[in-house]
Short mmCIF file of N, CA and C in Angstrom, two decimals:
data_model
loop_
_atom_site.label_atom_id
_atom_site.label_comp_id
_atom_site.label_asym_id
_atom_site.label_seq_id
_atom_site.Cartn_x
_atom_site.Cartn_y
_atom_site.Cartn_z
N UNK A 92 359.59 86.09 287.86
CA UNK A 92 359.16 86.11 289.23
C UNK A 92 357.84 86.86 289.40
N UNK A 93 357.40 86.88 290.61
CA UNK A 93 356.13 87.52 290.94
C UNK A 93 356.37 88.96 291.33
N UNK A 94 355.40 89.82 291.03
CA UNK A 94 355.51 91.24 291.34
C UNK A 94 354.20 91.74 291.94
N UNK A 95 354.29 92.67 292.87
CA UNK A 95 353.10 93.27 293.46
C UNK A 95 352.25 93.97 292.41
N UNK A 96 352.87 94.38 291.32
CA UNK A 96 352.15 95.04 290.23
C UNK A 96 351.08 94.12 289.62
N UNK A 97 351.20 92.82 289.84
CA UNK A 97 350.20 91.87 289.34
C UNK A 97 348.83 92.13 289.96
N UNK A 98 348.81 92.80 291.10
CA UNK A 98 347.55 93.08 291.79
C UNK A 98 346.97 94.45 291.45
N UNK A 99 347.57 95.16 290.51
CA UNK A 99 347.11 96.50 290.16
C UNK A 99 345.64 96.55 289.76
N UNK A 100 345.15 95.51 289.11
CA UNK A 100 343.76 95.51 288.66
C UNK A 100 342.85 94.71 289.60
N UNK A 101 343.39 94.23 290.71
CA UNK A 101 342.59 93.45 291.67
C UNK A 101 341.59 94.37 292.38
N UNK A 102 340.43 93.83 292.70
CA UNK A 102 339.41 94.60 293.40
C UNK A 102 339.33 94.19 294.86
N UNK A 103 340.47 93.95 295.47
CA UNK A 103 340.52 93.53 296.87
C UNK A 103 339.90 94.60 297.76
N UNK A 104 339.00 94.18 298.62
CA UNK A 104 338.38 95.09 299.57
C UNK A 104 337.30 95.97 298.98
N UNK A 105 336.92 95.74 297.75
CA UNK A 105 335.91 96.57 297.10
C UNK A 105 334.53 95.91 297.28
N UNK A 106 333.53 96.72 297.52
CA UNK A 106 332.17 96.21 297.70
C UNK A 106 331.66 95.59 296.41
N UNK A 107 330.87 94.53 296.56
CA UNK A 107 330.26 93.90 295.39
C UNK A 107 329.24 94.83 294.74
N UNK A 108 328.89 95.92 295.42
CA UNK A 108 327.94 96.88 294.85
C UNK A 108 328.64 97.98 294.05
N UNK A 109 329.97 98.03 294.11
CA UNK A 109 330.72 99.05 293.38
C UNK A 109 330.66 98.76 291.88
N UNK A 110 330.69 99.80 291.09
CA UNK A 110 330.60 99.67 289.64
C UNK A 110 331.57 98.67 289.03
N UNK A 111 332.88 98.76 289.33
CA UNK A 111 333.83 97.81 288.74
C UNK A 111 333.55 96.36 289.15
N UNK A 112 333.14 96.15 290.40
CA UNK A 112 332.84 94.79 290.86
C UNK A 112 331.59 94.26 290.17
N UNK A 113 330.57 95.09 290.02
CA UNK A 113 329.34 94.66 289.33
C UNK A 113 329.65 94.31 287.88
N UNK A 114 330.53 95.09 287.25
CA UNK A 114 330.90 94.82 285.85
C UNK A 114 331.64 93.49 285.75
N UNK A 115 332.52 93.20 286.70
CA UNK A 115 333.27 91.93 286.69
C UNK A 115 332.33 90.75 286.90
N UNK A 116 331.37 90.88 287.83
CA UNK A 116 330.40 89.81 288.04
C UNK A 116 329.56 89.57 286.79
N UNK A 117 329.15 90.64 286.13
CA UNK A 117 328.37 90.51 284.90
C UNK A 117 329.18 89.79 283.83
N UNK A 118 330.46 90.14 283.72
CA UNK A 118 331.34 89.49 282.74
C UNK A 118 331.47 87.99 283.02
N UNK A 119 331.67 87.64 284.29
CA UNK A 119 331.80 86.23 284.67
C UNK A 119 330.52 85.46 284.39
N UNK A 120 329.38 86.06 284.70
CA UNK A 120 328.09 85.41 284.46
C UNK A 120 327.86 85.20 282.97
N UNK A 121 328.18 86.20 282.16
CA UNK A 121 328.01 86.08 280.71
C UNK A 121 328.93 85.00 280.14
N UNK A 122 330.16 84.90 280.65
CA UNK A 122 331.08 83.86 280.18
C UNK A 122 330.56 82.47 280.55
N UNK A 123 330.03 82.32 281.77
CA UNK A 123 329.45 81.04 282.18
C UNK A 123 328.30 80.66 281.25
N UNK A 124 327.44 81.63 280.96
CA UNK A 124 326.29 81.37 280.09
C UNK A 124 326.75 80.87 278.72
N UNK A 125 327.76 81.54 278.15
CA UNK A 125 328.25 81.18 276.81
C UNK A 125 328.96 79.83 276.82
N UNK A 126 329.89 79.64 277.75
CA UNK A 126 330.69 78.41 277.79
C UNK A 126 329.82 77.19 278.08
N UNK A 127 328.87 77.32 279.00
CA UNK A 127 328.04 76.18 279.40
C UNK A 127 326.75 76.05 278.59
N UNK A 128 326.49 77.00 277.70
CA UNK A 128 325.28 76.94 276.88
C UNK A 128 324.01 77.11 277.70
N UNK A 129 324.04 77.98 278.68
CA UNK A 129 322.88 78.20 279.55
C UNK A 129 321.89 79.12 278.84
N UNK A 130 320.63 78.74 278.74
CA UNK A 130 319.64 79.57 278.05
C UNK A 130 319.52 80.97 278.67
N UNK A 131 319.16 81.93 277.84
CA UNK A 131 319.08 83.34 278.26
C UNK A 131 318.06 83.56 279.37
N UNK A 132 317.00 82.73 279.42
CA UNK A 132 315.97 82.95 280.43
C UNK A 132 316.27 82.25 281.76
N UNK A 133 317.43 81.58 281.88
CA UNK A 133 317.85 80.96 283.13
C UNK A 133 318.64 81.98 283.95
N UNK A 134 318.46 81.95 285.25
CA UNK A 134 319.21 82.82 286.16
C UNK A 134 320.51 82.15 286.57
N UNK A 135 321.58 82.92 286.65
CA UNK A 135 322.87 82.43 287.11
C UNK A 135 323.24 83.26 288.33
N UNK A 136 323.62 82.59 289.40
CA UNK A 136 324.00 83.30 290.61
C UNK A 136 325.43 82.99 291.01
N UNK A 137 326.14 84.00 291.46
CA UNK A 137 327.47 83.84 292.03
C UNK A 137 327.30 84.00 293.53
N UNK A 138 327.62 82.96 294.28
CA UNK A 138 327.39 83.00 295.72
C UNK A 138 328.70 83.02 296.50
N UNK A 139 328.72 83.77 297.61
CA UNK A 139 329.93 83.84 298.43
C UNK A 139 330.00 82.67 299.41
N UNK A 140 330.15 81.48 298.87
CA UNK A 140 330.18 80.30 299.73
C UNK A 140 330.99 79.21 299.04
N UNK A 141 331.30 78.21 299.79
CA UNK A 141 331.97 77.04 299.23
C UNK A 141 330.93 76.25 298.44
N UNK A 142 331.38 75.16 297.82
CA UNK A 142 330.42 74.30 297.12
C UNK A 142 329.33 73.84 298.08
N UNK A 143 329.72 73.52 299.30
CA UNK A 143 328.74 73.08 300.30
C UNK A 143 327.72 74.17 300.57
N UNK A 144 328.19 75.41 300.69
CA UNK A 144 327.27 76.53 300.93
C UNK A 144 326.32 76.74 299.77
N UNK A 145 326.82 76.61 298.55
CA UNK A 145 325.98 76.79 297.37
C UNK A 145 324.93 75.69 297.29
N UNK A 146 325.34 74.45 297.57
CA UNK A 146 324.39 73.33 297.55
C UNK A 146 323.34 73.52 298.64
N UNK A 147 323.75 73.99 299.81
CA UNK A 147 322.79 74.23 300.88
C UNK A 147 321.79 75.31 300.48
N UNK A 148 322.26 76.36 299.81
CA UNK A 148 321.34 77.40 299.34
C UNK A 148 320.32 76.82 298.37
N UNK A 149 320.78 75.99 297.45
CA UNK A 149 319.87 75.37 296.49
C UNK A 149 318.89 74.44 297.19
N UNK A 150 319.39 73.67 298.14
CA UNK A 150 318.54 72.72 298.86
C UNK A 150 317.41 73.45 299.60
N UNK A 151 317.74 74.52 300.31
CA UNK A 151 316.70 75.26 301.03
C UNK A 151 315.72 75.91 300.06
N UNK A 152 316.21 76.32 298.91
CA UNK A 152 315.34 76.92 297.91
C UNK A 152 314.36 75.88 297.35
N UNK A 153 314.86 74.66 297.15
CA UNK A 153 314.02 73.61 296.58
C UNK A 153 313.10 72.96 297.62
N UNK A 154 313.58 72.83 298.85
CA UNK A 154 312.82 72.12 299.88
C UNK A 154 311.97 73.03 300.75
N UNK A 155 312.30 74.32 300.79
CA UNK A 155 311.52 75.27 301.57
C UNK A 155 311.87 75.37 303.00
#
């Protein structure tokens, strides 16, 4: 069954600027780079949006 203890390591309510959250984001970005074969000089961003929000961010960046 499920237990509340499963959330012991969750960072719920923690700022993305906090040390543990920054470390988790760095880990996720590094895993994406390795799994997808993304070159070291490419930037990877984690955005707080749905797929639609992420595509909109890219569109405005490309179209100005």
